[in-house]
Steps between C-alpha positions, in 0.01 A plus 500: 500500500366261762613141452244230424471241776543134411464197726702192402339185640753214494398137545814336645392144413386549140699321232830333577738794556570694821344848521739636764680725251183628334469820712852598392422422137190718515683783678780521244280459190186701572493864384553658843436845358140405421409219739521442874488125567399323820584128517301240694540123512191281528475282809200278426236418241286801399746739666571659161132591468501667842814696417353617170178608673707705744683661208171609344388661826839671540480659155775302326541544125571134433573159653770275355438126531835322535428130456303265277144493372366415847665808651376715213149364558507599867622853427275555200195373691528810717589742218224407252244773441728756668728774370813337646718335234650152509865445412664158459847367572460132401668256740270198491513152352299574186439877479214462253356850528837674475596296195167578331555872557859499378648583840862375516593214732810693606424709812699806394335507157156457659571799726599704195148434370363648823729801452327566166181575698275379218158405640224316313162370614466126435231237552476273800259212567317338788401140576209504748617853590861390564728705274754362258722686258671231292313167481265277695380151429349169601609147426851362484684833529310581820575151634873542429505849655370347822768229496768757415391721789544205735851428370803618694701580188404775253611573146424376146666160547291422805189604307585266213556212742163558668328530164635169371421315822143629522424456129519123533232500772267779389145432375321762289166645616192631323413870525208712385604838359256787455615799294390728218144373539601138439533192722753228417602184683869413479706209628822685556855449615537876555275804474725806507372857513753764396506869565864477389646241267708259703548293814861618525838394362361580152239222511218664302169342602284787362736631230267767354398655832510879531478712815337786308194343341265435795486130412610171656671246276388146584699190401335160543750215472322170444634160614800386299731201477861485622604501133355852469698649788817590310308686229280676756810609693660634183184693408469634854849651495483625141169683554299276267306280743168642377568331164495147644199277426467414871431867577189719493540875552246768586503871575243656730457785754376250761417135545385245757665161549285242677648191667343211688647611834728765656861441411837669462569755228806713444500879503822646357665167569392476865257220597175601670187303589201629308128426480365256242380797290762759404400832344793663319480862384731751332524852646613728219785747569472446874867487604762772438848364428853634444595351163762521226437799273335419168265214427471308827261244348770269373242260354428743215843419363596213268525167679831444675733248340582188693834630629318777690273251673601140537875566507460771765333236715776247429756764600320549832513125569870487416572786740310321776701183436827696466579342164 
């Protein structure tokens, strides 16, 4: 039987760990009787997209994104609406999409998922025709993503530091949202649009989001006081943020967010400049992915207890601090 060709696209600067050993890890863990793997390292921004496009033309069976949500976005942008499947070995700072899909953070275990060769068609979304697969948003989270991208140091601790520093200076803006035949005006701290459920590190900003339903979950976080931050953080990591009184939630196949002027937004955690008006649309079952067997839509399950969310994040911080 002819082996199925896979391309592993490795982003060497994603996350905080070196990727030098990753080709060896892939070689010893992949099912060599079924798959023939070619490994390429990215060399610049958008290189992963170019490599994935080449894989499609060359008749590859699948492309494995080895990196974080930004790397996955670049690979998946090429693979959407094609027959070539996306695999994930999560190596980023947050790994929101992988966590949503139940893909292990351990590289060997993630490769074992690929060995299962279980493919499902999932939703993806676009913001003014730019694809995203996990979340996008405007407001404070987009502002912080821009500051984080400018920082020399990566990782959860650096993100927390940037968040706290910028929170003290940030001023909320007013947005007009059009969806489901309605128009609402919202003064918002964050407007998050989720194809999947979380930013990463088990911070669930759209906790009910599904990648099977053809809908975008929208979370509008209104201005709040510093006294509210601890409770909001707890709800964010325990998957209950939609129950807070400062939150409005919506579900829609598409929406338009109107701002007073062009500004930054984040797409899968990466900051991009976008027009004042942003049209966001869900594309149902448009991306084929190599997933754990069984029910890949983890959000159909009972809500995770706190130890599976907040304490996982605390553990990550402790590892970064070596404590």
